[in-house]
Amino acid sequence: MLKALAISQVYVLDQDKALAFYVGKLGLEKRDDQDLGFMRWLTVGVPGDPGRAILLERPGQPIMDERTAAQVRDLLTKGRAGGHLFFTTDDCRRTYDELSKRGVEFSEEPTERPYGIDCALRDPFGNHIRFSQPTSTP
């Protein structure tokens, strides 16, 4: 039976730019950066959470042909490629302020929700990212 989710994936147009954003601005850490010949395997993850990683993958071979990759790139730039990441934080407003100072542009400011406080942004490629300060349950 399935035991744990180890790697999630989002498409990016430029892996170096993605690395600068996810590590330099969001504060994730680089996990793997390997040239596999047919692709660059580039993963990042939340510091202190070694069991999970995010693959920052360029659309293309070996998964798809060039025509399909072009379609995915087009959808990605429109924010319609389906990439979504949802993180948690202990203090949503403080994290929002810190990331804003690093130049992260938000599409939604911290907002009270039934499940906690959360906000939204997009990476430089159109992937949707949210982070939440969950409501503690008794």
JSON list of C-alpha atoms in Angstrom, two decimals:
[
{"chain": "A", "resi": 1, "resn": "MET", "atom": "CA", "xyz": [0.00, 0.00, 0.00]},
{"chain": "A", "resi": 2, "resn": "LEU", "atom": "CA", "xyz": [1.01, 3.61, -0.48]},
{"chain": "A", "resi": 3, "resn": "LYS", "atom": "CA", "xyz": [3.02, 4.97, 2.41]},
{"chain": "A", "resi": 4, "resn": "ALA", "atom": "CA", "xyz": [3.83, 8.65, 1.78]},
{"chain": "A", "resi": 5, "resn": "LEU", "atom": "CA", "xyz": [3.94, 11.37, -0.85]},
{"chain": "A", "resi": 6, "resn": "ALA", "atom": "CA", "xyz": [7.61, 11.99, -1.62]},
{"chain": "A", "resi": 7, "resn": "ILE", "atom": "CA", "xyz": [7.74, 14.23, -4.71]},
{"chain": "A", "resi": 8, "resn": "SER", "atom": "CA", "xyz": [5.25, 16.62, -6.27]},
{"chain": "A", "resi": 9, "resn": "GLN", "atom": "CA", "xyz": [5.91, 18.35, -9.57]},
{"chain": "A", "resi": 10, "resn": "VAL", "atom": "CA", "xyz": [5.23, 21.73, -11.16]},
{"chain": "A", "resi": 11, "resn": "TYR", "atom": "CA", "xyz": [6.20, 22.87, -14.64]},
{"chain": "A", "resi": 12, "resn": "VAL", "atom": "CA", "xyz": [8.54, 25.82, -15.00]},
{"chain": "A", "resi": 13, "resn": "LEU", "atom": "CA", "xyz": [9.89, 27.54, -18.10]},
{"chain": "A", "resi": 14, "resn": "ASP", "atom": "CA", "xyz": [13.40, 28.23, -16.77]},
{"chain": "A", "resi": 15, "resn": "GLN", "atom": "CA", "xyz": [14.86, 26.04, -14.04]},
{"chain": "A", "resi": 16, "resn": "ASP", "atom": "CA", "xyz": [17.53, 28.55, -12.97]},
{"chain": "A", "resi": 17, "resn": "LYS", "atom": "CA", "xyz": [14.89, 31.27, -12.59]},
{"chain": "A", "resi": 18, "resn": "ALA", "atom": "CA", "xyz": [12.69, 28.77, -10.71]},
{"chain": "A", "resi": 19, "resn": "LEU", "atom": "CA", "xyz": [15.56, 27.93, -8.37]},
{"chain": "A", "resi": 20, "resn": "ALA", "atom": "CA", "xyz": [16.16, 31.64, -7.69]},
{"chain": "A", "resi": 21, "resn": "PHE", "atom": "CA", "xyz": [12.48, 32.11, -6.87]},
{"chain": "A", "resi": 22, "resn": "TYR", "atom": "CA", "xyz": [11.81, 28.99, -4.79]},
{"chain": "A", "resi": 23, "resn": "VAL", "atom": "CA", "xyz": [15.11, 29.12, -2.88]},
{"chain": "A", "resi": 24, "resn": "GLY", "atom": "CA", "xyz": [16.06, 32.81, -3.00]},
{"chain": "A", "resi": 25, "resn": "LYS", "atom": "CA", "xyz": [12.63, 34.29, -2.40]},
{"chain": "A", "resi": 26, "resn": "LEU", "atom": "CA", "xyz": [10.41, 31.62, -0.82]},
{"chain": "A", "resi": 27, "resn": "GLY", "atom": "CA", "xyz": [13.21, 30.20, 1.35]},
{"chain": "A", "resi": 28, "resn": "LEU", "atom": "CA", "xyz": [13.00, 26.56, 0.26]},
{"chain": "A", "resi": 29, "resn": "GLU", "atom": "CA", "xyz": [16.19, 24.55, 0.00]},
{"chain": "A", "resi": 30, "resn": "LYS", "atom": "CA", "xyz": [17.69, 22.91, -3.06]},
{"chain": "A", "resi": 31, "resn": "ARG", "atom": "CA", "xyz": [17.60, 19.13, -2.73]},
{"chain": "A", "resi": 32, "resn": "ASP", "atom": "CA", "xyz": [18.74, 17.62, -6.02]},
{"chain": "A", "resi": 33, "resn": "ASP", "atom": "CA", "xyz": [20.22, 19.15, -9.14]},
{"chain": "A", "resi": 34, "resn": "GLN", "atom": "CA", "xyz": [21.30, 16.46, -11.60]},
{"chain": "A", "resi": 35, "resn": "ASP", "atom": "CA", "xyz": [21.78, 16.40, -15.34]},
{"chain": "A", "resi": 36, "resn": "LEU", "atom": "CA", "xyz": [20.23, 13.10, -16.39]},
{"chain": "A", "resi": 37, "resn": "GLY", "atom": "CA", "xyz": [21.05, 13.70, -20.04]},
{"chain": "A", "resi": 38, "resn": "PHE", "atom": "CA", "xyz": [17.44, 13.67, -21.19]},
{"chain": "A", "resi": 39, "resn": "MET", "atom": "CA", "xyz": [16.40, 16.16, -18.49]},
{"chain": "A", "resi": 40, "resn": "ARG", "atom": "CA", "xyz": [17.58, 18.16, -15.49]},
{"chain": "A", "resi": 41, "resn": "TRP", "atom": "CA", "xyz": [16.27, 16.69, -12.23]},
{"chain": "A", "resi": 42, "resn": "LEU", "atom": "CA", "xyz": [15.87, 19.74, -9.99]},
{"chain": "A", "resi": 43, "resn": "THR", "atom": "CA", "xyz": [14.06, 19.47, -6.68]},
{"chain": "A", "resi": 44, "resn": "VAL", "atom": "CA", "xyz": [13.48, 21.84, -3.77]},
{"chain": "A", "resi": 45, "resn": "GLY", "atom": "CA", "xyz": [11.83, 21.36, -0.41]},
{"chain": "A", "resi": 46, "resn": "VAL", "atom": "CA", "xyz": [10.82, 22.96, 2.84]},
{"chain": "A", "resi": 47, "resn": "PRO", "atom": "CA", "xyz": [13.75, 23.09, 5.28]},
{"chain": "A", "resi": 48, "resn": "GLY", "atom": "CA", "xyz": [13.21, 20.55, 8.05]},
{"chain": "A", "resi": 49, "resn": "ASP", "atom": "CA", "xyz": [10.87, 18.40, 5.94]},
{"chain": "A", "resi": 50, "resn": "PRO", "atom": "CA", "xyz": [13.25, 15.99, 4.17]},
{"chain": "A", "resi": 51, "resn": "GLY", "atom": "CA", "xyz": [10.55, 13.48, 3.25]},
{"chain": "A", "resi": 52, "resn": "ARG", "atom": "CA", "xyz": [8.92, 15.68, 0.60]},
{"chain": "A", "resi": 53, "resn": "ALA", "atom": "CA", "xyz": [10.24, 17.54, -2.43]},
{"chain": "A", "resi": 54, "resn": "ILE", "atom": "CA", "xyz": [8.97, 19.52, -5.40]},
{"chain": "A", "resi": 55, "resn": "LEU", "atom": "CA", "xyz": [10.32, 18.70, -8.86]},
{"chain": "A", "resi": 56, "resn": "LEU", "atom": "CA", "xyz": [10.76, 21.88, -10.92]},
{"chain": "A", "resi": 57, "resn": "GLU", "atom": "CA", "xyz": [10.37, 20.37, -14.37]},
{"chain": "A", "resi": 58, "resn": "ARG", "atom": "CA", "xyz": [10.62, 21.94, -17.82]},
{"chain": "A", "resi": 59, "resn": "PRO", "atom": "CA", "xyz": [7.90, 20.75, -20.22]},
{"chain": "A", "resi": 60, "resn": "GLY", "atom": "CA", "xyz": [9.49, 18.51, -22.83]},
{"chain": "A", "resi": 61, "resn": "GLN", "atom": "CA", "xyz": [11.29, 15.24, -23.34]},
{"chain": "A", "resi": 62, "resn": "PRO", "atom": "CA", "xyz": [11.10, 12.52, -22.16]},
{"chain": "A", "resi": 63, "resn": "ILE", "atom": "CA", "xyz": [7.49, 13.07, -21.01]},
{"chain": "A", "resi": 64, "resn": "MET", "atom": "CA", "xyz": [6.12, 14.90, -24.06]},
{"chain": "A", "resi": 65, "resn": "ASP", "atom": "CA", "xyz": [6.94, 15.80, -27.64]},
{"chain": "A", "resi": 66, "resn": "GLU", "atom": "CA", "xyz": [7.81, 19.39, -28.64]},
{"chain": "A", "resi": 67, "resn": "ARG", "atom": "CA", "xyz": [4.29, 20.21, -29.88]},
{"chain": "A", "resi": 68, "resn": "THR", "atom": "CA", "xyz": [2.74, 19.15, -26.58]},
{"chain": "A", "resi": 69, "resn": "ALA", "atom": "CA", "xyz": [5.50, 20.94, -24.62]},
{"chain": "A", "resi": 70, "resn": "ALA", "atom": "CA", "xyz": [4.70, 24.16, -26.49]},
{"chain": "A", "resi": 71, "resn": "GLN", "atom": "CA", "xyz": [1.03, 23.80, -25.55]},
{"chain": "A", "resi": 72, "resn": "VAL", "atom": "CA", "xyz": [1.94, 23.22, -21.89]},
{"chain": "A", "resi": 73, "resn": "ARG", "atom": "CA", "xyz": [4.26, 26.26, -21.91]},
{"chain": "A", "resi": 74, "resn": "ASP", "atom": "CA", "xyz": [1.42, 28.37, -23.34]},
{"chain": "A", "resi": 75, "resn": "LEU", "atom": "CA", "xyz": [-1.02, 27.15, -20.70]},
{"chain": "A", "resi": 76, "resn": "LEU", "atom": "CA", "xyz": [1.59, 27.65, -17.98]},
{"chain": "A", "resi": 77, "resn": "THR", "atom": "CA", "xyz": [2.12, 31.31, -18.83]},
{"chain": "A", "resi": 78, "resn": "LYS", "atom": "CA", "xyz": [-1.66, 31.80, -18.60]},
{"chain": "A", "resi": 79, "resn": "GLY", "atom": "CA", "xyz": [-1.77, 30.20, -15.14]},
{"chain": "A", "resi": 80, "resn": "ARG", "atom": "CA", "xyz": [-3.75, 27.26, -16.49]},
{"chain": "A", "resi": 81, "resn": "ALA", "atom": "CA", "xyz": [-1.27, 24.38, -16.38]},
{"chain": "A", "resi": 82, "resn": "GLY", "atom": "CA", "xyz": [-2.68, 22.97, -13.16]},
{"chain": "A", "resi": 83, "resn": "GLY", "atom": "CA", "xyz": [0.34, 23.58, -10.92]},
{"chain": "A", "resi": 84, "resn": "HIS", "atom": "CA", "xyz": [-0.75, 24.20, -7.34]},
{"chain": "A", "resi": 85, "resn": "LEU", "atom": "CA", "xyz": [1.26, 24.14, -4.13]},
{"chain": "A", "resi": 86, "resn": "PHE", "atom": "CA", "xyz": [-0.20, 24.68, -0.67]},
{"chain": "A", "resi": 87, "resn": "PHE", "atom": "CA", "xyz": [2.17, 25.26, 2.25]},
{"chain": "A", "resi": 88, "resn": "THR", "atom": "CA", "xyz": [1.50, 25.85, 5.94]},
{"chain": "A", "resi": 89, "resn": "THR", "atom": "CA", "xyz": [3.11, 28.41, 8.22]},
{"chain": "A", "resi": 90, "resn": "ASP", "atom": "CA", "xyz": [2.92, 29.26, 11.91]},
{"chain": "A", "resi": 91, "resn": "ASP", "atom": "CA", "xyz": [2.24, 32.96, 11.19]},
{"chain": "A", "resi": 92, "resn": "CYS", "atom": "CA", "xyz": [0.67, 33.80, 7.84]},
{"chain": "A", "resi": 93, "resn": "ARG", "atom": "CA", "xyz": [0.88, 37.57, 8.21]},
{"chain": "A", "resi": 94, "resn": "ARG", "atom": "CA", "xyz": [4.52, 37.54, 9.29]},
{"chain": "A", "resi": 95, "resn": "THR", "atom": "CA", "xyz": [5.45, 35.19, 6.43]},
{"chain": "A", "resi": 96, "resn": "TYR", "atom": "CA", "xyz": [3.53, 37.42, 4.01]},
{"chain": "A", "resi": 97, "resn": "ASP", "atom": "CA", "xyz": [5.46, 40.49, 5.25]},
{"chain": "A", "resi": 98, "resn": "GLU", "atom": "CA", "xyz": [8.85, 38.70, 5.00]},
{"chain": "A", "resi": 99, "resn": "LEU", "atom": "CA", "xyz": [8.20, 37.40, 1.50]},
{"chain": "A", "resi": 100, "resn": "SER", "atom": "CA", "xyz": [6.86, 40.78, 0.35]},
{"chain": "A", "resi": 101, "resn": "LYS", "atom": "CA", "xyz": [10.16, 42.36, 1.47]},
{"chain": "A", "resi": 102, "resn": "ARG", "atom": "CA", "xyz": [11.98, 39.77, -0.69]},
{"chain": "A", "resi": 103, "resn": "GLY", "atom": "CA", "xyz": [10.01, 40.93, -3.72]},
{"chain": "A", "resi": 104, "resn": "VAL", "atom": "CA", "xyz": [7.35, 38.22, -3.87]},
{"chain": "A", "resi": 105, "resn": "GLU", "atom": "CA", "xyz": [4.20, 39.57, -5.51]},
{"chain": "A", "resi": 106, "resn": "PHE", "atom": "CA", "xyz": [0.94, 38.31, -4.05]},
{"chain": "A", "resi": 107, "resn": "SER", "atom": "CA", "xyz": [-2.40, 37.85, -5.79]},
{"chain": "A", "resi": 108, "resn": "GLU", "atom": "CA", "xyz": [-4.24, 37.74, -2.46]},
{"chain": "A", "resi": 109, "resn": "GLU", "atom": "CA", "xyz": [-3.31, 39.23, 0.92]},
{"chain": "A", "resi": 110, "resn": "PRO", "atom": "CA", "xyz": [-3.71, 37.23, 4.15]},
{"chain": "A", "resi": 111, "resn": "THR", "atom": "CA", "xyz": [-7.41, 36.52, 4.62]},
{"chain": "A", "resi": 112, "resn": "GLU", "atom": "CA", "xyz": [-9.38, 34.89, 7.44]},
{"chain": "A", "resi": 113, "resn": "ARG", "atom": "CA", "xyz": [-10.92, 31.59, 6.30]},
{"chain": "A", "resi": 114, "resn": "PRO", "atom": "CA", "xyz": [-12.87, 28.89, 8.16]},
{"chain": "A", "resi": 115, "resn": "TYR", "atom": "CA", "xyz": [-9.70, 26.75, 8.18]},
{"chain": "A", "resi": 116, "resn": "GLY", "atom": "CA", "xyz": [-7.28, 29.53, 9.13]},
{"chain": "A", "resi": 117, "resn": "ILE", "atom": "CA", "xyz": [-5.53, 32.53, 7.59]},
{"chain": "A", "resi": 118, "resn": "ASP", "atom": "CA", "xyz": [-4.11, 32.16, 4.11]},
{"chain": "A", "resi": 119, "resn": "CYS", "atom": "CA", "xyz": [-2.90, 34.12, 1.10]},
{"chain": "A", "resi": 120, "resn": "ALA", "atom": "CA", "xyz": [-1.99, 33.48, -2.51]},
{"chain": "A", "resi": 121, "resn": "LEU", "atom": "CA", "xyz": [0.73, 34.18, -5.05]},
{"chain": "A", "resi": 122, "resn": "ARG", "atom": "CA", "xyz": [2.01, 32.85, -8.32]},
{"chain": "A", "resi": 123, "resn": "ASP", "atom": "CA", "xyz": [5.52, 31.82, -9.19]},
{"chain": "A", "resi": 124, "resn": "PRO", "atom": "CA", "xyz": [7.19, 33.51, -12.20]},
{"chain": "A", "resi": 125, "resn": "PHE", "atom": "CA", "xyz": [5.64, 30.87, -14.47]},
{"chain": "A", "resi": 126, "resn": "GLY", "atom": "CA", "xyz": [2.00, 31.08, -13.38]},
{"chain": "A", "resi": 127, "resn": "ASN", "atom": "CA", "xyz": [1.85, 28.21, -10.87]},
{"chain": "A", "resi": 128, "resn": "HIS", "atom": "CA", "xyz": [-0.55, 28.93, -8.02]},
{"chain": "A", "resi": 129, "resn": "ILE", "atom": "CA", "xyz": [0.90, 28.93, -4.50]},
{"chain": "A", "resi": 130, "resn": "ARG", "atom": "CA", "xyz": [-0.96, 29.37, -1.24]},
{"chain": "A", "resi": 131, "resn": "PHE", "atom": "CA", "xyz": [0.19, 29.23, 2.33]},
{"chain": "A", "resi": 132, "resn": "SER", "atom": "CA", "xyz": [-1.98, 28.95, 5.37]},
{"chain": "A", "resi": 133, "resn": "GLN", "atom": "CA", "xyz": [-1.83, 29.35, 9.10]},
{"chain": "A", "resi": 134, "resn": "PRO", "atom": "CA", "xyz": [-4.28, 26.58, 10.03]},
{"chain": "A", "resi": 135, "resn": "THR", "atom": "CA", "xyz": [-6.83, 27.12, 12.76]},
{"chain": "A", "resi": 136, "resn": "SER", "atom": "CA", "xyz": [-5.85, 25.02, 15.73]},
{"chain": "A", "resi": 137, "resn": "THR", "atom": "CA", "xyz": [-8.41, 22.41, 16.61]},
{"chain": "A", "resi": 138, "resn": "PRO", "atom": "CA", "xyz": [-9.08, 21.56, 20.28]}
]
